[in-house]
Amino acid sequence: MKITGGKVIVCSPGRNFVTLKLETADGVYGLGDATLNGREMAVASYLRDHLLPLLEGRDARRIEDIWQFLYKGAYWRRGPVTMAAIAAVDTALWDIKGKLLNTPVYQLLGGASREAVLVYGHANGETIDNAVEAAGGFLAVGYRAVRVQCGVPGMEKVYGVSSGMAYEPALRGPISETAWSSEGYLSCVTPLFERLRRELGFDVHLLHDVHHRLRPIEAARLGHDLEPHRLFWLEDPTVADNPESFRLIRQHTTTPLAVGEVFNSIHDCRQLIQEQLIDYVRTTVVHAGGISHLRKIASLAELYQVRTGSHGATDLSPVCMAAALHFDLSVHNFGIQEYMPHTSETDRVFPHAYRFADGVMHPGDKPGLGVDIDEAVAATFPYRPAYLPVARLLDGTMHDW
Ligand code: EZ4
Ligand code: CO
């Protein structure tokens, strides 16, 4: 079962996606997501110029060996570009193996550990009123878990909060530089969750994402202040470059912590997991080395009662979403999966078997990942550069993401 070649498809049905299509001798192909928001073409080149030539003629059934060959063989280890490229190859190989054996990927990963996968949606509003109303809307369509973000008075744009349009974190055109005040932000979050609990009660899981914007001691205070509101998790409370920062936060609060959407390897989260400094690890299939590597992270986490909560924003393509759901369904210490529905254009490019109902998702039972790419439709949406906004403090200082 030799790999004969492949192609890298870059398309932009509303936002940019990089997809690897790996082909084998008897016509079976597999797909892998390789999208790195705002740096898409670097991964496309890594795959096209460096990995595809190395893969030709190799046995597509040797998933673990190919992973080690690409990881160890590069000499230069880790990093988001390398790991997204390896992830795409790994995901495509699992897809191929499922198709070869005529079984959904989750069956190859040990089978279903649960009936379906709990997901959370994104509610946001410029004011607390709007955000509470938006959260109620998610409950009305069946969600059992909702992430809620709101605007900050006096700040024009707050990341994760839409102003009338669909919530869209990557913007086309000149890069957007927004103003940020942690003091202003902190004055809004606790009142938001007070209102949410008062109006929605305690039967719904509520989550919140800080997007790495607080200092450790500010995050500690926020976690402490939110304790009466029983968050499912507080996400990325501070930058995780120093795992020790989380020890400081942990000393002050029992609010559960979730970290890891920007991590690309087990080494980024090893200390956080082993010292039980977090409760959920947010590494994803596309950014953390594929299904094979994510399973190793989950196994390490399982030893320390840390659960998974993979990133699932719309910059992760439906190919990643499908792979995530096979992983989520099978892994024992699954916690929750982030889910933002893609645009109808994106769904047309990537027809898929996964489905949402009553707040949970299932990957479906098609062989492989159960997701395809319509190349003709993809070709009608050519790549358009887009970037995440950056944040500066009110005096102009560049701030952390
Ligand atoms: O900022 O996917 O939890 N979700 C998030 C997302 C990320 C984007 C980055 O590309 O934090 O909105
Ligand atoms: Co996040």
Coordinates of C-alpha atoms and ligand atoms in Angstrom, one line a residue:
M1 CA 0.0 0.0 0.0
K2 CA 2.4 2.6 -1.2
I3 CA 2.0 6.4 -1.0
T4 CA 2.1 7.6 -4.6
G5 CA 1.9 11.3 -4.0
G6 CA -0.5 13.9 -2.9
K7 CA -1.4 17.5 -3.1
V8 CA -1.8 20.5 -0.8
I9 CA -5.1 22.3 -1.4
V10 CA -5.3 25.9 -0.1
C11 CA -8.8 27.4 -0.2
S12 CA -10.8 30.2 1.4
P13 CA -14.5 29.5 1.7
G14 CA -15.0 32.4 4.1
R15 CA -11.6 31.8 5.8
N16 CA -8.4 30.0 4.8
F17 CA -7.8 26.3 5.0
V18 CA -4.8 24.2 4.1
T19 CA -5.7 20.5 3.4
L20 CA -3.4 17.6 2.6
K21 CA -4.7 14.9 0.2
L22 CA -2.4 11.9 0.4
E23 CA -2.8 9.3 -2.4
T24 CA -2.0 5.6 -2.5
A25 CA -1.4 3.1 -5.3
D26 CA -4.8 1.6 -5.4
G27 CA -6.7 4.9 -5.4
V28 CA -7.5 5.2 -1.7
Y29 CA -6.7 8.7 -0.4
G30 CA -6.7 10.3 3.0
L31 CA -7.2 13.9 4.2
G32 CA -5.4 15.9 6.8
D33 CA -5.9 19.5 8.1
A34 CA -2.8 21.6 8.0
T35 CA -4.3 25.1 8.7
L36 CA -2.2 27.5 10.9
N37 CA -4.3 30.6 11.1
G38 CA -2.4 33.7 9.7
R39 CA 0.7 31.6 8.7
E40 CA -1.0 29.2 6.3
M41 CA 1.4 29.2 3.4
A42 CA 4.4 28.3 5.6
V43 CA 2.8 24.9 6.3
A44 CA 1.7 24.5 2.7
S45 CA 5.3 24.9 1.6
Y46 CA 6.6 22.6 4.3
L47 CA 4.3 19.9 3.0
R48 CA 4.7 20.5 -0.7
D49 CA 8.4 21.3 -0.8
H50 CA 9.7 19.0 1.9
L51 CA 7.3 16.2 3.1
L52 CA 5.6 15.0 0.0
P53 CA 8.8 14.2 -1.8
L54 CA 9.9 12.2 1.3
L55 CA 6.7 10.3 1.5
E56 CA 6.5 8.9 -2.0
G57 CA 6.9 5.1 -2.1
R58 CA 6.5 4.6 1.7
D59 CA 4.0 2.2 3.1
A60 CA 0.9 4.1 4.1
R61 CA 0.0 1.5 6.8
R62 CA 3.0 2.4 8.9
I63 CA 1.5 5.4 10.7
E64 CA 3.7 5.4 13.8
D65 CA 6.9 4.8 11.8
I66 CA 6.1 7.6 9.4
W67 CA 5.4 10.0 12.3
Q68 CA 8.8 9.2 13.9
F69 CA 10.5 9.4 10.6
L70 CA 9.2 12.9 10.0
Y71 CA 9.7 14.1 13.6
K72 CA 13.1 12.6 14.3
G73 CA 14.3 12.8 10.7
A74 CA 13.8 16.6 10.5
Y75 CA 16.6 17.1 13.1
W76 CA 14.8 20.5 13.9
R77 CA 12.1 19.4 16.4
R78 CA 8.7 20.8 17.2
G79 CA 7.3 24.2 16.4
P80 CA 3.8 25.0 15.0
V81 CA 4.7 24.8 11.3
T82 CA 6.5 21.4 11.6
M83 CA 3.9 19.9 13.9
A84 CA 1.0 21.1 11.8
A85 CA 2.6 19.5 8.7
I86 CA 3.3 16.2 10.5
A87 CA -0.3 16.3 11.9
A88 CA -1.7 16.6 8.4
V89 CA 0.3 13.5 7.3
D90 CA -0.7 11.6 10.4
T91 CA -4.4 12.5 10.1
A92 CA -4.4 11.5 6.4
L93 CA -2.8 8.1 7.2
W94 CA -5.5 7.3 9.8
D95 CA -8.1 8.2 7.2
I96 CA -6.5 5.9 4.7
K97 CA -6.2 3.1 7.2
G98 CA -9.9 3.4 8.1
K99 CA -10.8 3.3 4.5
L100 CA -8.6 0.3 3.8
L101 CA -10.1 -1.6 6.7
N102 CA -13.6 -0.3 6.0
T103 CA -14.1 1.0 9.5
P104 CA -14.5 4.5 11.2
V105 CA -11.2 5.7 12.7
Y106 CA -12.6 5.7 16.3
Q107 CA -12.9 1.9 16.0
L108 CA -9.2 1.8 15.3
L109 CA -8.5 3.9 18.4
G110 CA -10.1 1.4 20.8
G111 CA -13.8 2.0 20.0
A112 CA -16.3 4.3 21.5
S113 CA -15.8 5.1 25.2
R114 CA -19.1 7.0 25.2
E115 CA -22.3 7.4 23.2
A116 CA -21.5 10.9 21.9
V117 CA -19.2 13.9 22.5
L118 CA -20.2 16.8 24.7
V119 CA -19.5 20.1 22.9
Y120 CA -19.6 23.8 23.9
G121 CA -20.7 26.7 21.7
H122 CA -19.6 30.3 21.6
A123 CA -22.0 33.0 22.9
N124 CA -20.9 36.6 22.9
G125 CA -22.4 40.1 23.1
E126 CA -21.1 43.7 23.3
T127 CA -23.0 44.2 26.5
I128 CA -23.8 41.8 29.4
D129 CA -27.4 41.9 28.4
N130 CA -26.6 40.8 24.8
A131 CA -24.2 38.1 26.0
V132 CA -26.8 36.6 28.4
E133 CA -29.4 36.7 25.7
A134 CA -27.0 35.0 23.2
A135 CA -26.2 32.3 25.8
G136 CA -29.9 31.6 26.3
G137 CA -30.1 31.2 22.5
F138 CA -27.6 28.4 22.6
L139 CA -29.5 26.6 25.3
A140 CA -32.7 26.9 23.2
V141 CA -31.1 25.0 20.4
G142 CA -29.9 22.2 22.7
Y143 CA -26.4 23.1 23.9
R144 CA -25.5 22.0 27.4
A145 CA -22.3 24.0 27.6
V146 CA -21.6 27.5 26.4
R147 CA -18.5 29.7 26.4
V148 CA -19.5 33.3 27.1
Q149 CA -17.6 36.5 26.3
C150 CA -18.7 40.1 26.5
G151 CA -17.4 43.6 25.4
V152 CA -15.7 46.0 27.7
P153 CA -17.2 49.5 28.0
G154 CA -14.9 52.1 26.5
M155 CA -13.0 49.5 24.4
E156 CA -14.0 49.6 20.8
K157 CA -13.3 45.9 19.8
V158 CA -12.8 43.0 22.1
Y159 CA -11.5 39.7 20.6
G160 CA -14.1 37.0 20.6
V161 CA -17.0 39.5 20.7
S162 CA -18.7 40.2 17.4
S163 CA -20.2 43.6 16.5
G164 CA -23.3 42.5 14.7
M165 CA -21.4 40.3 12.2
A166 CA -20.6 36.7 12.5
Y167 CA -17.8 36.1 15.1
E168 CA -14.7 36.1 13.0
P169 CA -11.2 36.2 14.6
A170 CA -9.1 36.4 11.3
L171 CA -9.5 39.5 9.3
R172 CA -8.7 40.2 5.7
G173 CA -7.0 43.5 4.7
P174 CA -4.5 45.4 6.9
I175 CA -3.8 43.8 10.2
S176 CA -6.0 45.1 13.0
E177 CA -4.4 46.6 16.1
T178 CA -6.9 46.8 19.0
A179 CA -6.6 48.5 22.4
W180 CA -6.7 46.4 25.5
S181 CA -7.1 47.2 29.2
S182 CA -7.0 44.3 31.7
E183 CA -8.5 46.6 34.4
G184 CA -11.5 47.3 32.2
Y185 CA -11.9 43.7 31.2
L186 CA -11.7 42.4 34.8
S187 CA -14.4 44.8 35.9
C188 CA -16.9 43.1 33.5
V189 CA -16.3 39.3 33.7
T190 CA -17.5 38.6 37.2
P191 CA -20.7 40.7 36.8
L192 CA -21.3 38.7 33.5
F193 CA -21.2 35.4 35.2
E194 CA -23.3 36.6 38.1
R195 CA -26.0 37.5 35.7
L196 CA -25.6 34.3 33.7
R197 CA -26.1 32.1 36.8
R198 CA -29.0 34.3 38.0
E199 CA -30.8 33.9 34.7
L200 CA -29.8 30.5 33.4
G201 CA -29.3 28.6 36.7
F202 CA -26.6 26.0 37.4
D203 CA -27.8 23.2 35.0
V204 CA -25.7 24.6 32.1
H205 CA -21.9 24.4 31.9
L206 CA -20.4 27.8 31.5
L207 CA -16.9 28.5 30.2
H208 CA -14.8 31.6 29.6
D209 CA -11.7 32.3 27.6
V210 CA -9.1 34.9 28.7
H211 CA -7.0 34.5 25.6
H212 CA -3.7 34.6 27.6
R213 CA -4.3 38.3 28.4
L214 CA -3.9 38.5 32.2
R215 CA -0.8 38.5 34.4
P216 CA -0.7 35.5 36.7
I217 CA -1.8 37.4 39.8
E218 CA -4.7 39.0 37.9
A219 CA -5.8 35.6 36.6
A220 CA -5.6 34.3 40.2
R221 CA -8.0 37.0 41.4
L222 CA -10.4 36.4 38.5
G223 CA -10.5 32.7 39.2
H224 CA -11.1 33.4 42.9
D225 CA -13.9 35.9 42.1
L226 CA -15.6 33.5 39.7
E227 CA -15.7 30.6 42.2
P228 CA -19.3 31.1 43.3
H229 CA -20.4 30.9 39.6
R230 CA -18.9 27.3 39.2
L231 CA -17.2 27.6 35.8
F232 CA -16.6 24.5 33.8
W233 CA -13.3 26.1 33.0
L234 CA -11.3 29.3 32.8
E235 CA -9.3 29.1 29.6
D236 CA -5.8 30.4 28.9
P237 CA -5.8 32.7 32.0
T238 CA -2.2 33.7 31.2
V239 CA 0.6 32.9 28.8
A240 CA 1.8 29.4 29.3
D241 CA 5.4 29.9 28.4
N242 CA 6.3 29.5 32.1
P243 CA 4.4 26.6 33.6
E244 CA 5.3 28.0 37.0
S245 CA 2.8 30.8 36.4
F246 CA 0.0 28.3 36.8
R247 CA 1.3 27.3 40.2
L248 CA 0.7 30.8 41.3
I249 CA -2.9 30.8 39.9
R250 CA -3.5 27.4 41.4
Q251 CA -2.5 28.6 44.9
H252 CA -5.4 31.0 44.9
T253 CA -8.4 29.4 43.2
T254 CA -10.4 26.2 42.6
T255 CA -11.8 27.4 39.3
P256 CA -10.8 24.7 36.8
L257 CA -8.2 25.7 34.3
A258 CA -7.9 24.8 30.6
V259 CA -4.7 25.5 28.6
G260 CA -3.0 24.3 25.4
E261 CA -4.7 25.5 22.1
V262 CA -1.3 27.0 21.0
F263 CA 0.8 24.0 22.1
N264 CA 2.3 21.8 19.5
S265 CA 3.8 18.9 21.5
I266 CA 3.6 16.9 24.6
H267 CA 6.6 18.8 25.9
D268 CA 4.6 22.0 26.1
C269 CA 2.2 20.5 28.5
R270 CA 4.2 17.8 30.3
Q271 CA 4.9 19.9 33.4
L272 CA 1.4 21.4 33.6
I273 CA 0.0 17.9 33.5
Q274 CA 2.4 16.2 35.8
E275 CA 2.2 18.9 38.5
Q276 CA -1.6 18.9 38.1
L277 CA -1.5 22.7 37.4
I278 CA -4.4 22.4 34.9
D279 CA -7.6 20.4 34.6
Y280 CA -8.1 20.3 30.8
V281 CA -5.5 20.1 28.0
R282 CA -6.7 21.9 24.9
T283 CA -4.2 20.5 22.3
T284 CA -5.7 19.7 18.9
V285 CA -5.2 17.2 16.2
V286 CA -4.0 19.8 13.7
H287 CA -1.6 21.8 15.9
A288 CA -0.2 19.1 18.1
G289 CA 1.1 16.4 15.7
G290 CA -2.0 14.6 14.6
I291 CA -4.1 11.8 16.1
S292 CA -1.1 9.8 17.1
H293 CA 0.6 12.5 19.1
L294 CA -2.6 13.7 20.7
R295 CA -3.3 10.2 22.0
K296 CA 0.1 10.2 23.7
I297 CA -0.8 13.6 25.4
A298 CA -4.2 12.2 26.5
S299 CA -2.5 9.1 27.9
L300 CA -0.1 11.2 30.0
A301 CA -3.0 13.4 31.1
E302 CA -5.0 10.3 32.1
L303 CA -2.4 9.4 34.7
Y304 CA -3.0 12.8 36.4
Q305 CA -6.8 13.0 36.1
V306 CA -6.4 15.8 33.6
R307 CA -9.1 15.6 30.8
T308 CA -9.1 16.7 27.2
G309 CA -10.9 19.7 25.8
S310 CA -9.6 20.2 22.3
H311 CA -9.7 23.5 20.5
G312 CA -12.3 23.6 17.8
A313 CA -12.7 27.1 16.5
T314 CA -13.6 27.7 12.8
D315 CA -9.9 28.1 11.8
L316 CA -9.6 24.3 12.3
S317 CA -11.1 22.8 9.2
P318 CA -13.9 20.2 9.0
V319 CA -11.2 17.6 8.5
C320 CA -9.7 18.5 11.9
M321 CA -13.2 18.5 13.4
A322 CA -13.9 15.0 12.1
A323 CA -10.5 13.8 13.4
A324 CA -11.2 15.4 16.8
L325 CA -14.5 13.7 17.1
H326 CA -13.0 10.2 16.5
F327 CA -10.4 11.0 19.1
D328 CA -12.9 12.4 21.6
L329 CA -15.3 9.5 21.2
S330 CA -12.5 7.0 21.9
V331 CA -10.2 8.5 24.5
H332 CA -11.1 7.6 28.1
N333 CA -10.3 10.9 29.7
F334 CA -12.3 13.1 27.3
G335 CA -13.7 16.2 28.9
I336 CA -15.4 18.4 26.3
Q337 CA -14.9 19.5 22.7
E338 CA -15.1 23.1 21.4
Y339 CA -17.5 23.5 18.5
M340 CA -18.2 26.4 16.2
P341 CA -20.2 25.5 13.1
H342 CA -18.5 26.4 9.8
T343 CA -20.1 28.6 7.1
S344 CA -22.3 26.8 4.5
E345 CA -19.5 27.5 1.9
T346 CA -17.0 25.6 4.1
D347 CA -19.5 22.8 4.5
R348 CA -19.9 22.6 0.8
V349 CA -16.1 22.3 0.3
F350 CA -15.9 19.7 3.0
P351 CA -18.9 17.3 3.0
H352 CA -18.9 15.4 6.2
A353 CA -20.6 12.6 8.2
Y354 CA -20.3 14.2 11.7
R355 CA -23.4 15.6 13.2
F356 CA -24.7 17.7 16.1
A357 CA -27.9 17.2 18.1
D358 CA -28.9 18.0 21.7
G359 CA -25.6 19.5 22.7
V360 CA -23.5 16.5 21.6
M361 CA -21.7 15.4 18.5
H362 CA -20.8 12.1 16.8
P363 CA -18.3 11.5 14.0
G364 CA -20.6 9.1 12.1
D365 CA -19.8 5.6 10.9
K366 CA -18.3 6.1 7.5
P367 CA -14.9 4.3 6.9
G368 CA -12.0 6.6 7.8
L369 CA -12.7 10.1 9.1
G370 CA -16.0 10.5 7.2
V371 CA -15.0 13.8 5.6
D372 CA -14.2 14.6 2.0
I373 CA -13.0 17.6 0.0
D374 CA -14.8 18.8 -3.2
E375 CA -11.8 20.1 -5.1
A376 CA -13.9 21.8 -7.8
V377 CA -15.8 23.8 -5.2
A378 CA -12.6 24.5 -3.2
A379 CA -11.1 26.0 -6.4
T380 CA -13.8 28.6 -6.5
F381 CA -12.5 30.0 -3.2
P382 CA -8.9 31.0 -3.7
Y383 CA -6.5 31.9 -0.8
R384 CA -6.8 35.4 0.6
P385 CA -4.3 36.6 3.2
A386 CA -5.9 37.2 6.6
Y387 CA -4.5 37.8 10.1
L388 CA -5.5 37.6 13.7
P389 CA -5.7 41.1 15.3
V390 CA -3.1 42.1 17.7
A391 CA -3.6 43.9 21.1
R392 CA -1.8 46.9 22.5
L393 CA -2.2 48.4 26.0
L394 CA -3.8 51.9 26.1
D395 CA -0.3 53.4 26.1
G396 CA 0.6 51.6 22.9
T397 CA 2.6 48.7 24.4
M398 CA 2.3 45.4 22.5
H399 CA 0.4 43.0 24.7
D400 CA 0.3 39.2 25.0
W401 CA -2.1 37.1 23.1
Ligands
EZ4_1 O1 -8.3 32.5 19.1 O2 -8.9 29.8 16.9 O3 -10.8 29.0 22.1 N1 -10.8 29.5 21.0 C1 -10.0 30.4 20.7 C2 -10.0 30.8 19.2 C3 -8.6 31.2 18.8 C4 -8.5 31.1 17.3 C5 -7.0 31.3 16.8 O4 -6.8 31.1 15.5 O5 -9.3 31.0 21.5 O6 -10.9 31.9 19.0
CO2 CO -9.1 29.9 23.3

